[in-house]
Short mmCIF file of C-alpha atoms in Angstrom, two decimals:
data_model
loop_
_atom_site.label_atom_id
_atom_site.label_comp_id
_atom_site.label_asym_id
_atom_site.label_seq_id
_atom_site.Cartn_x
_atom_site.Cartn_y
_atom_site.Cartn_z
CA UNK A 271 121.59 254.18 188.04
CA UNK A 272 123.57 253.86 191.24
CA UNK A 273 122.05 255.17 194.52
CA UNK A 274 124.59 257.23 196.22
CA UNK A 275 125.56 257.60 199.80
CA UNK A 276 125.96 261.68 199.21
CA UNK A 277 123.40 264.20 198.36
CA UNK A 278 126.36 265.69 196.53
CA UNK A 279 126.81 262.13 194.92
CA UNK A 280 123.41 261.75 193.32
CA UNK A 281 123.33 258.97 190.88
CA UNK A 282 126.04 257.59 188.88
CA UNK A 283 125.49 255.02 185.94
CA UNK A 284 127.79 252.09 186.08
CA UNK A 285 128.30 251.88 182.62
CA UNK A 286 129.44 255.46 182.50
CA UNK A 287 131.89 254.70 185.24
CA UNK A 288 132.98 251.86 183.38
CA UNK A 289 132.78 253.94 179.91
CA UNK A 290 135.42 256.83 181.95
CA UNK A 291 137.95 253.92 183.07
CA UNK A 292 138.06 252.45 179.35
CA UNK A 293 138.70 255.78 177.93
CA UNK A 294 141.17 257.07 180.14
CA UNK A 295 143.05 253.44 180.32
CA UNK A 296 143.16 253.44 176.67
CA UNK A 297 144.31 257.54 176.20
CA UNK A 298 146.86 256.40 179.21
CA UNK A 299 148.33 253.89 177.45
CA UNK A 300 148.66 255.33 174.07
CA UNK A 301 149.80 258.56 175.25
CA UNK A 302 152.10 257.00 178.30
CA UNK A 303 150.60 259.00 180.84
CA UNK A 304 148.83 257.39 183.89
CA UNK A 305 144.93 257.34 184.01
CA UNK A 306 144.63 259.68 187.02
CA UNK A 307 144.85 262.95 184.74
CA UNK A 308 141.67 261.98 182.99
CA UNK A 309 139.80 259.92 185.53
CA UNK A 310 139.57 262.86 188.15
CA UNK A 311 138.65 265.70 185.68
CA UNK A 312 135.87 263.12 183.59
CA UNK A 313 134.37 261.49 186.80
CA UNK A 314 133.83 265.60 188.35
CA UNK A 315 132.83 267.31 185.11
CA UNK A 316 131.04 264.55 183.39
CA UNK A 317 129.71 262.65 186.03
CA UNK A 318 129.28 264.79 189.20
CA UNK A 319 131.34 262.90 191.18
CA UNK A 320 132.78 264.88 194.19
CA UNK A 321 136.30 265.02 193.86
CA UNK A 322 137.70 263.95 197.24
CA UNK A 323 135.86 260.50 195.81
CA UNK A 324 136.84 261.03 191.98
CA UNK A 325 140.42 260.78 193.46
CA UNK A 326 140.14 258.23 195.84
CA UNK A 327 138.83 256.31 192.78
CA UNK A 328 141.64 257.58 190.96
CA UNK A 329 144.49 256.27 193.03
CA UNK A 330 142.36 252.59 193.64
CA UNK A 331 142.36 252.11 189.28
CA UNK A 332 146.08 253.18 188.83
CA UNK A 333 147.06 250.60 191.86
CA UNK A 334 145.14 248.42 189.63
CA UNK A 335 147.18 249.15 186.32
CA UNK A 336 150.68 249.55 187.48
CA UNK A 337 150.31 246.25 188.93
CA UNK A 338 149.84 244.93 185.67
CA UNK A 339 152.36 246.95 183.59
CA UNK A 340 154.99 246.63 186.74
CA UNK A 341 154.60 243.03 186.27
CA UNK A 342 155.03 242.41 182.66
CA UNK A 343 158.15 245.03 183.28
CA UNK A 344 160.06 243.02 186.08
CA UNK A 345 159.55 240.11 184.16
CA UNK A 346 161.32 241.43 181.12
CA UNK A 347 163.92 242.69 183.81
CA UNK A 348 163.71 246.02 182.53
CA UNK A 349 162.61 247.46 186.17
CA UNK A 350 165.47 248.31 188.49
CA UNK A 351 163.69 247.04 191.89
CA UNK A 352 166.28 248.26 193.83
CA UNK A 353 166.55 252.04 192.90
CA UNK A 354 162.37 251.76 192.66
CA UNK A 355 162.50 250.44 196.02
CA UNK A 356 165.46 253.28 197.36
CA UNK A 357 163.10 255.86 195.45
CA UNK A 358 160.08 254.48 197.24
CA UNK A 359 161.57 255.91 201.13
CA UNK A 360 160.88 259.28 199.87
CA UNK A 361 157.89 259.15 197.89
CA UNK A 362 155.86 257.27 200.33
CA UNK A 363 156.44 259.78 203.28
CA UNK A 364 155.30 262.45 200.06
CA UNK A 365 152.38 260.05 199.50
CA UNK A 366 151.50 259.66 203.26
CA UNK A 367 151.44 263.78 203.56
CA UNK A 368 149.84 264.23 200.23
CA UNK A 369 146.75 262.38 201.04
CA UNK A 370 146.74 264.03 204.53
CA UNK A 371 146.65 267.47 203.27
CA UNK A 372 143.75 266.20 200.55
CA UNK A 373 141.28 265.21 203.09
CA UNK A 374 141.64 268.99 204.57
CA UNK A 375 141.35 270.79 201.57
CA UNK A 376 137.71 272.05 199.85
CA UNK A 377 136.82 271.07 196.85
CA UNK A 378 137.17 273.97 195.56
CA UNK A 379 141.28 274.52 196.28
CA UNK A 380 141.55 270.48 194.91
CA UNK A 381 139.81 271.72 191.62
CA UNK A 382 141.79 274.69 191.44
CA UNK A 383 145.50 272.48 191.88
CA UNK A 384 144.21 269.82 189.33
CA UNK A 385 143.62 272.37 187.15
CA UNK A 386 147.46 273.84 187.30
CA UNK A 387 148.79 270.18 187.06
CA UNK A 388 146.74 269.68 183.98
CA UNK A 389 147.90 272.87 181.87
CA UNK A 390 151.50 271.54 183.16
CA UNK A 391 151.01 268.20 181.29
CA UNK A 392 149.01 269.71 178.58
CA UNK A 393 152.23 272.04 178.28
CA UNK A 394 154.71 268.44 178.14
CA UNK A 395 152.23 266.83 175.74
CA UNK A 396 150.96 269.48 172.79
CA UNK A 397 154.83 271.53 172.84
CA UNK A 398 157.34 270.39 174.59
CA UNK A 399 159.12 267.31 172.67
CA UNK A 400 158.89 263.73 174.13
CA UNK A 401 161.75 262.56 175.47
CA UNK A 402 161.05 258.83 174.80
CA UNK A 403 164.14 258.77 172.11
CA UNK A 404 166.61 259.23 175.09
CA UNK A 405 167.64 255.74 175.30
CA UNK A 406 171.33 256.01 176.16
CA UNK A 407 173.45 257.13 178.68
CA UNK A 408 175.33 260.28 178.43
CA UNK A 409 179.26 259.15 178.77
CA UNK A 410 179.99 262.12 181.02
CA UNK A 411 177.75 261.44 183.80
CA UNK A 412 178.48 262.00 187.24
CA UNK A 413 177.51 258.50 189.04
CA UNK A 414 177.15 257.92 192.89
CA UNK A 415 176.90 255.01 194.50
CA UNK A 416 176.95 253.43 190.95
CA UNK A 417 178.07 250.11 191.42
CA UNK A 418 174.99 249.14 193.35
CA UNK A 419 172.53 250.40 191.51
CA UNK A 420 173.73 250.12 188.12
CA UNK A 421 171.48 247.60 185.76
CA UNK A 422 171.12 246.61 182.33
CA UNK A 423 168.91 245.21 180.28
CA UNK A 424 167.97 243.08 177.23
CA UNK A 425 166.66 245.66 174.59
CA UNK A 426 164.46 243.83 171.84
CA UNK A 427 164.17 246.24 169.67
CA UNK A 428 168.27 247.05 169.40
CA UNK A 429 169.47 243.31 169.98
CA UNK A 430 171.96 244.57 172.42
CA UNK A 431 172.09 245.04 176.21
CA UNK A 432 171.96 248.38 177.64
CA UNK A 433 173.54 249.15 180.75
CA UNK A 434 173.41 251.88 182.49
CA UNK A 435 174.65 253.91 186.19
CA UNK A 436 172.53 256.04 188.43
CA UNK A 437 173.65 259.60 188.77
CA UNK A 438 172.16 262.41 191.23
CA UNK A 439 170.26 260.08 193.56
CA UNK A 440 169.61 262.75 196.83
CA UNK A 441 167.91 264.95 193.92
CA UNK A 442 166.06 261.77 192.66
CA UNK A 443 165.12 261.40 196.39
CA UNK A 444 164.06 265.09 196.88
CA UNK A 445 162.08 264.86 193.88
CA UNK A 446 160.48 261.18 194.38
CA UNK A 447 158.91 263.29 197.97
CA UNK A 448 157.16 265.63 195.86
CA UNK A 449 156.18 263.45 193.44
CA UNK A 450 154.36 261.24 196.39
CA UNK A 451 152.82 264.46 197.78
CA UNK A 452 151.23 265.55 194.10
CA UNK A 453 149.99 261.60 193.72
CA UNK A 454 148.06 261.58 196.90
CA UNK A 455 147.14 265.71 196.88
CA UNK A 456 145.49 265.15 193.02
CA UNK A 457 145.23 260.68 192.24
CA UNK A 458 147.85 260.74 189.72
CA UNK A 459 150.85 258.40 189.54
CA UNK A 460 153.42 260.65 190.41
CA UNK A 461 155.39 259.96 186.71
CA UNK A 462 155.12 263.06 185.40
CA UNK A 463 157.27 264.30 188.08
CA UNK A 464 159.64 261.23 188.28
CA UNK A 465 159.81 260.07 184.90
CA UNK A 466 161.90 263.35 183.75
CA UNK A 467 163.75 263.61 186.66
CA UNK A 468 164.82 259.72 186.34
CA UNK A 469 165.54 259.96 182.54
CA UNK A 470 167.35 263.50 182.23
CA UNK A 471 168.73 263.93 185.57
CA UNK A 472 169.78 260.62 186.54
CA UNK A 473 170.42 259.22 183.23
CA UNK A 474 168.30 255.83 183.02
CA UNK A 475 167.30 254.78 180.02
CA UNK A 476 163.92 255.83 179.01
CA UNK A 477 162.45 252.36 178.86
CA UNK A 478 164.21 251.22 182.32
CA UNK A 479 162.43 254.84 183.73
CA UNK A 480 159.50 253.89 182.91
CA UNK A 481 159.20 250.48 183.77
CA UNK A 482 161.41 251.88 187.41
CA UNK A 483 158.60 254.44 187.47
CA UNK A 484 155.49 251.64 187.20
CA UNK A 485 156.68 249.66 189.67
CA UNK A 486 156.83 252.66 192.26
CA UNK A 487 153.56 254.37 191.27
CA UNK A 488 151.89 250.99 192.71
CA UNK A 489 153.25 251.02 195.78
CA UNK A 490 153.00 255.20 195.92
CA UNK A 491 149.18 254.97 194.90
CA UNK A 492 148.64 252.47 197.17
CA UNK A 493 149.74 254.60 200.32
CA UNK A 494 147.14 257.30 199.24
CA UNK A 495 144.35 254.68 198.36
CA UNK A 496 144.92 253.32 202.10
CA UNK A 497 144.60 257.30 203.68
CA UNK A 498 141.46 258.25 201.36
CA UNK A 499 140.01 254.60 201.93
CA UNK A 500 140.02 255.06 206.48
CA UNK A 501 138.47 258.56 205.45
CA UNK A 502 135.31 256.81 203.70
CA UNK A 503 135.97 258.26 200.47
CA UNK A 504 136.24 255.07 198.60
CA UNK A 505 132.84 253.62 197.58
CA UNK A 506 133.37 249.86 196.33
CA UNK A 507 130.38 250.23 193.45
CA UNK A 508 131.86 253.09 192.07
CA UNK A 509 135.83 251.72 191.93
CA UNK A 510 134.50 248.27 190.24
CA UNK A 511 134.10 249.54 186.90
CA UNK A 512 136.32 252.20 187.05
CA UNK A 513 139.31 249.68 187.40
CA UNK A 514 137.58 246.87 184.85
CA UNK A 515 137.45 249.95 182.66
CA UNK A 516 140.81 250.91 183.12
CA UNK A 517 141.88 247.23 182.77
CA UNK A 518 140.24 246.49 179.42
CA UNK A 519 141.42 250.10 178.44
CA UNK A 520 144.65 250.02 178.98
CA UNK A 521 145.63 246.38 177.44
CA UNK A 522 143.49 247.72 174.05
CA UNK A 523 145.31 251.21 174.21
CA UNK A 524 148.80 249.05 174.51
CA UNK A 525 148.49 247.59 171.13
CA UNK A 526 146.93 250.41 169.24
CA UNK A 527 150.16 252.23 170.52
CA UNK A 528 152.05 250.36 168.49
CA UNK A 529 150.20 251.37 165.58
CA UNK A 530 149.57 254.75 165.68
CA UNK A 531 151.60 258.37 165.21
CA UNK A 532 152.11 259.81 168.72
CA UNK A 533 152.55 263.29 167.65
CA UNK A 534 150.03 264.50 166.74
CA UNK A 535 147.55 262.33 169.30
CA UNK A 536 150.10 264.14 171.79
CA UNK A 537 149.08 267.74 170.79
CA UNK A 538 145.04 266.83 170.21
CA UNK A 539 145.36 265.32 173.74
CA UNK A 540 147.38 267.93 175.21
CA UNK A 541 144.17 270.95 174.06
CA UNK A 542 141.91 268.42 175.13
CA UNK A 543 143.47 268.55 178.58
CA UNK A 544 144.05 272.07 178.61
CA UNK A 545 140.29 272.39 178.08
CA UNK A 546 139.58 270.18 180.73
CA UNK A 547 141.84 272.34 183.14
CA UNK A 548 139.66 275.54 182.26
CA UNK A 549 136.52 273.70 183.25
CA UNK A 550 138.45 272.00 186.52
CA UNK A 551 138.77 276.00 187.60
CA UNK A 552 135.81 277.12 186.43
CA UNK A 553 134.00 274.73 188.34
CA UNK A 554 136.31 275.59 191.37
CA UNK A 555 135.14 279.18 191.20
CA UNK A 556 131.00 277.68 191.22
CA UNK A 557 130.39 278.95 188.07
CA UNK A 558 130.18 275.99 186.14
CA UNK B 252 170.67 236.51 171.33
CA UNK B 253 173.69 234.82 173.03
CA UNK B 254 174.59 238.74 174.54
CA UNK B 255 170.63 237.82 176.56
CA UNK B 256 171.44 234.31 177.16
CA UNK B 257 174.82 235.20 179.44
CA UNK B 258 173.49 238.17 181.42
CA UNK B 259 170.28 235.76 182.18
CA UNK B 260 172.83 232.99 183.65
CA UNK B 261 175.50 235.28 184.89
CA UNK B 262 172.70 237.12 187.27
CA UNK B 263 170.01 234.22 188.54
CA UNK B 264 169.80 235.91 191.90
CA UNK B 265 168.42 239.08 190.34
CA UNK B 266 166.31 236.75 188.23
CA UNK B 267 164.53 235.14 191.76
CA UNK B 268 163.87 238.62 192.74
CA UNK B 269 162.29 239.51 189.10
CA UNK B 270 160.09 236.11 189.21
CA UNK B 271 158.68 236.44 192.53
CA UNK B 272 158.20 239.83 192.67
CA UNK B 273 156.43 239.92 189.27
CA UNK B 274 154.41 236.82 189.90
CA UNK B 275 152.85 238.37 193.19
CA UNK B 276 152.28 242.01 191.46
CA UNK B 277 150.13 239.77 188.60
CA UNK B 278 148.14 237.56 190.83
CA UNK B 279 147.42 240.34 193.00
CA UNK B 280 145.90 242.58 190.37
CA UNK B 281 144.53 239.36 188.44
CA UNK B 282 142.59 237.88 191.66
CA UNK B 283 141.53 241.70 192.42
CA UNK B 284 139.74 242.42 189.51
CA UNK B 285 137.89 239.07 188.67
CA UNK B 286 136.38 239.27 191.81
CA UNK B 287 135.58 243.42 190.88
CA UNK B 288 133.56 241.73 187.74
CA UNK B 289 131.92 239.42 190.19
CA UNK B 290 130.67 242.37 191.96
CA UNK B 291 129.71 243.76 188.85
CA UNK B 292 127.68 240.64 187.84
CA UNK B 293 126.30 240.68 191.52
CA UNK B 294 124.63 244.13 191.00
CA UNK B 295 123.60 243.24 187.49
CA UNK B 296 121.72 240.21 188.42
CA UNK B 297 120.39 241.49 191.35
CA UNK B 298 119.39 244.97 189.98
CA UNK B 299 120.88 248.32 191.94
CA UNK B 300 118.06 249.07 194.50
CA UNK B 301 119.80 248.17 197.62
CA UNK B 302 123.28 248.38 197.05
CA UNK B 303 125.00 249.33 200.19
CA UNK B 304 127.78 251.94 199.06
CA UNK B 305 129.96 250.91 201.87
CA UNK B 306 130.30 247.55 203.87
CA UNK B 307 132.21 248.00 207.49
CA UNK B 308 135.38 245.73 207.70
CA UNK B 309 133.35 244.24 210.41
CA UNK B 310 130.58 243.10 208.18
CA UNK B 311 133.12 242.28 205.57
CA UNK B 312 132.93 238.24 205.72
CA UNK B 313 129.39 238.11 206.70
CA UNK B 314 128.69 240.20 203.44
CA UNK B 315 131.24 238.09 201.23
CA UNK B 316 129.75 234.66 202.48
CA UNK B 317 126.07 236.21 201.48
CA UNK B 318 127.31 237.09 198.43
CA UNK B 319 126.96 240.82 198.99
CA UNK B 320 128.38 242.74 195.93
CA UNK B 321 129.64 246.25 197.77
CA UNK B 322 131.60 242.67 199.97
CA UNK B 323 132.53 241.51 197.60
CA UNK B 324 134.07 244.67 195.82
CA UNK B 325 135.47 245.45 199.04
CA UNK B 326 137.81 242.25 199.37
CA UNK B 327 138.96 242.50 195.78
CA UNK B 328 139.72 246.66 196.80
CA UNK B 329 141.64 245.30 200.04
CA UNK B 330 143.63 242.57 197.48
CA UNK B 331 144.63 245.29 195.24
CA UNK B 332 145.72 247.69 197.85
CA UNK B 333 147.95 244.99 199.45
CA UNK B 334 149.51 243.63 196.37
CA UNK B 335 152.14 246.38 196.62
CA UNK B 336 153.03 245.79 200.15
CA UNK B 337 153.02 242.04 199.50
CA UNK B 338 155.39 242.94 197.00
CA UNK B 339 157.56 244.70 198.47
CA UNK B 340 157.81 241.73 201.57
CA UNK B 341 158.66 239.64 198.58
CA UNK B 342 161.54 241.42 197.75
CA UNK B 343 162.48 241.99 201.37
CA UNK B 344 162.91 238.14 201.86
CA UNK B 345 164.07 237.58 198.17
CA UNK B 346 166.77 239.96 199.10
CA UNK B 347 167.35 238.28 202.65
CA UNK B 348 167.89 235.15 200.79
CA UNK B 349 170.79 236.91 198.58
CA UNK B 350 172.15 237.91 201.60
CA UNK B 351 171.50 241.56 200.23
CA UNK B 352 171.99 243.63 204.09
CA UNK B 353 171.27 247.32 202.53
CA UNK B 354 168.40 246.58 200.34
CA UNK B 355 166.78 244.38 202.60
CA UNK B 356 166.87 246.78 205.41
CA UNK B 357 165.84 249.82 202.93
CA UNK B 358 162.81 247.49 202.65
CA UNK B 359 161.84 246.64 205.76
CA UNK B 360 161.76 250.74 206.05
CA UNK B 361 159.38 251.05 203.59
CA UNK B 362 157.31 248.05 204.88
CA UNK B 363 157.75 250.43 208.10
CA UNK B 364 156.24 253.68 206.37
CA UNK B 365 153.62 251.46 204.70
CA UNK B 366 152.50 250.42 208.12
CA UNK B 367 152.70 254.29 209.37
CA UNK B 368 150.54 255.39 206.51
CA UNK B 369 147.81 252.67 207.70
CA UNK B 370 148.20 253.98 211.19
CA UNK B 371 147.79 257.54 210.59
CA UNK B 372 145.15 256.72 207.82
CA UNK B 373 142.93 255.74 211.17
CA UNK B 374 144.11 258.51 213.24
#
C-alpha cells in the first residue's frame, strides 16, 4: 500500500492502479474510446482517489497512449498533421481554459459533469450506431480551403488510395475549442467530441479521423496535464502504473479487437458506463 | 501496390514530416515509460515506506542521481508531457524546411499557446 500525501488520499495499492490502467487501456482499445472515461470513474469509485487527482492521472496516461497510437498512425501516413495541427489552435486555448475552470470546481460539481459525459457516451455506445463504416467521402461536399488540406492515403484493407477534402473547417474549429475545454474540465481525450464532428461534418474518412484525432488528443492532453501538474495534483507513484497499465492494456486490447464482435461489447460497455455515471452522481450528492 | 508505391515517391516532403514527427512521438513515449517501470522497480525493491509523493523540480536531479523513485517517475512524467511539444517543433522546422510559410507559422502559434498554458499553469 501506497502512503498518500492527502487524508482524503489514504492508501492506494499499486497493483490496483496498475490493474485500473490495464483494464481501461484494453476496454479503450477494443471499444475505440480513449482511457479517460474509465480511468476517472474506476480510480474515484473503486479506489478513493480524489478526482481533481483521478484526472490529472487521467490526462498524464492518455498523453502516454496517443503518443503511441499517433505514432504508428503518421507512420502509415494516415494522420493529416496539418489539419491536426490547424485543429490544435482551437483546442488548446479549450484545453488551457478547461483545466483552469477544473482546479476551481468541488468535487462534487466535477462528479456531477463526468457523470453527464458518461450517459452521453453510454448513449453513442449501447444505441446509437457506430459510424466506423463511413469510409468515403460524400461527392457533394462543400470544401474550403481544400487544396491545402486535402490528403489521401494508402488503405490496406481496400488496396486503393483514398483521398479525401476538408469541408466546414470554422465549425471544426468551434468544435475542436470545446472539445479542449471537456478534455481538461473531465481527463478525457476530447474524441468523442471531435471524432463525429471530423467524420460527419467535415467528411474525413473514418480511419484518417481517427488517426487526425490521436495525434491532437496528445498534444490537447498534454496542455491539461501541464495546468493540473503546477497545481500539485499529479503524484508521480500514482501515474507510474497507471500509464504501464494503460500501455500493456492498450497494445493487448489492439489485437483482441481484431478478433472480436464490437456490437454487442459496445452495448455491455455502454450499461456498464451508464452504471458507472449513476454512482459518479451519487457520490457527488455524498451519499455513496 | 504500384497505386502506394507512386503517391510514396510523388510526396517525399510529406514523407520527412511523417518520419520525424512519428519517430519523436515513439521515443518520447518509449523513453517515458521505461523509466516509469524503473520507478516501479525502485519502489518494489526498496519497499513503499518512504516514498515521497512529490519531488520539487528543484530536487529533481539530486533525487534522479540518488536513484529516488517519485525522481525518477517525475523525469519520465516531464518526457511524456514534452513529447507533444517536441513534436510539434518537429513539424515546425520540418515544415520550414519545405518552405511551408502558413503551416509553419500556424505552428509556431501553437508552440506559442503551449508556452501560455505553462505560464498560466504557474500563475
Amino acid at each position: 500500500m501506497l502512503p498518500c500525501p492527502t487524508a482524503a488520499l489514504g492508501e492506494v495499492n499499486l497493483w490496483a492502479l496498475g490493474g485500473v490502467g490495464l483494464l481501461a487501456g484494453l476496454l479503450g482499445a477494443m471499444l475505440g474510446v480513449g482511457g479517460g472515461i474509465l480511468v476517472v470513474p474506476m480510480l474515484t469509485l473503486a479506489l478513493h482517489v480524489p478526482i481533481h487527482i483521478a484526472i490529472a492521472s487521467s490526462l498524464v496516461s492518455i498523453v502516454a497512449t496517443s503518443c503511441i497510437a499517433a505514432s504508428v498512425y503518421v507512420r502509415n501516413r494516415l494522420t493529416n498533421i496539418k489539419l491536426g495541427l490547424l485543429l490544435e489552435t482551437t483546442t488548446t486555448p479549450g484545453a488551457i481554459i478547461g483545466a483552469l475552470i477544473a482546479t476551481r470546481l468541488t468535487s462534487s460539481v466535477l462528479g456531477i459533469l463526468f457523470g453527464a459525459i458518461s450517459i452521453y457516451v453510454a448513449y453513442t455506445m449501447a444505441i446509437r450506431q457506430p459510424t466506423t463504416t463511413k469510409d468515403t467521402q460524400p461527392a457533394d461536399s462543400p470544401t474550403t480551403n481544400a487544396n491545402e488540406l486535402a490528403n489521401s492515403y494508402y488503405d490496406k484493407s481496400l488496396s486503393k488510395i483514398v483521398s479525401y477534402k476538408v469541408s466546414h473547417i470554422p465549425l471544426g474549429l468551434g468544435s475542436s475549442f470545446f472539445a479542449g475545454i471537456l478534455s481538461s474540465l473531465l481527463g478525457i481525450g476530447g474524441g468523442i467530441v471531435n471524432v463525429p464532428i471530423m467524420n460527419l461534418v467535415m467528411g474525413i474518412p473514418m480511419k484518417a479521423t481517427i488517426a487526425t484525432s490521436s495525434f491532437m488528443i496528445a498534444i490537447t492532453t498534454t496542455v491539461g496535464a501541464f495546468i493540473y501538474y503546477y497545481h500539485g495534483y499529479v503524484y508521480p507513484p500514482i501515474v507510474a502504473p497507471l500509464i504501464v497499465g494503460v500501455f500493456l492494456g492498450a497494445r493487448i486490447g489492439a489485437e483482441l479487437a481484431q478478433r472480436t464482435t464490437g456490437i454487442l461489447l459496445r452495448r455491455i460497455f455502454g450499461i456498464f458506463l451508464f452504471i458507472t455515471a449513476i454512482l459518479m452522481f451519487l457520490q457527488a450528492a455524498k451519499i455513496l | 501496390m504500384r497505386e502506394k508505391d507512386n503517391m510514396q515517391t510523388k510526396d517525399s516532403k510529406g514523407n520527412s514530416l511523417n518520419t520525424w514527427v512519428s519517430l519523436s512521438f515513439q521515443t518520447g513515449a518509449l523513453v517515458s515509460i521505461a523509466l516509469a517501470v524503473v520507478g516501479l522497480i525502485l519502489i518494489g525493491l526498496g519497499g513503499l515506506k518512504g516514498i515521497e509523493p512529490i519531488v520539487p523540480l528543484s530536487q529533481l536531479l539530486q533525487g534522479i542521481l540518488g536513484l529516488n523513485a517519485t525522481a525518477i517517475i517525475t523525469l519520465a512524467i516531464l518526457i511524456l508531457l514534452f513529447t507533444p511539444v517536441l513534436q510539434v517543433l518537429v513539424a515546425m522546422v520540418s515544415l520550414i524546411i519545405d518552405g511551408d510559410k502558413l503551416y509553419s507559422g500556424i505552428c509556431i502559434i501553437l508552440l506559442f499557446i503551449l508556452a501560455l498554458s505553462l505560464v498560466l499553469a504557474i500563475i
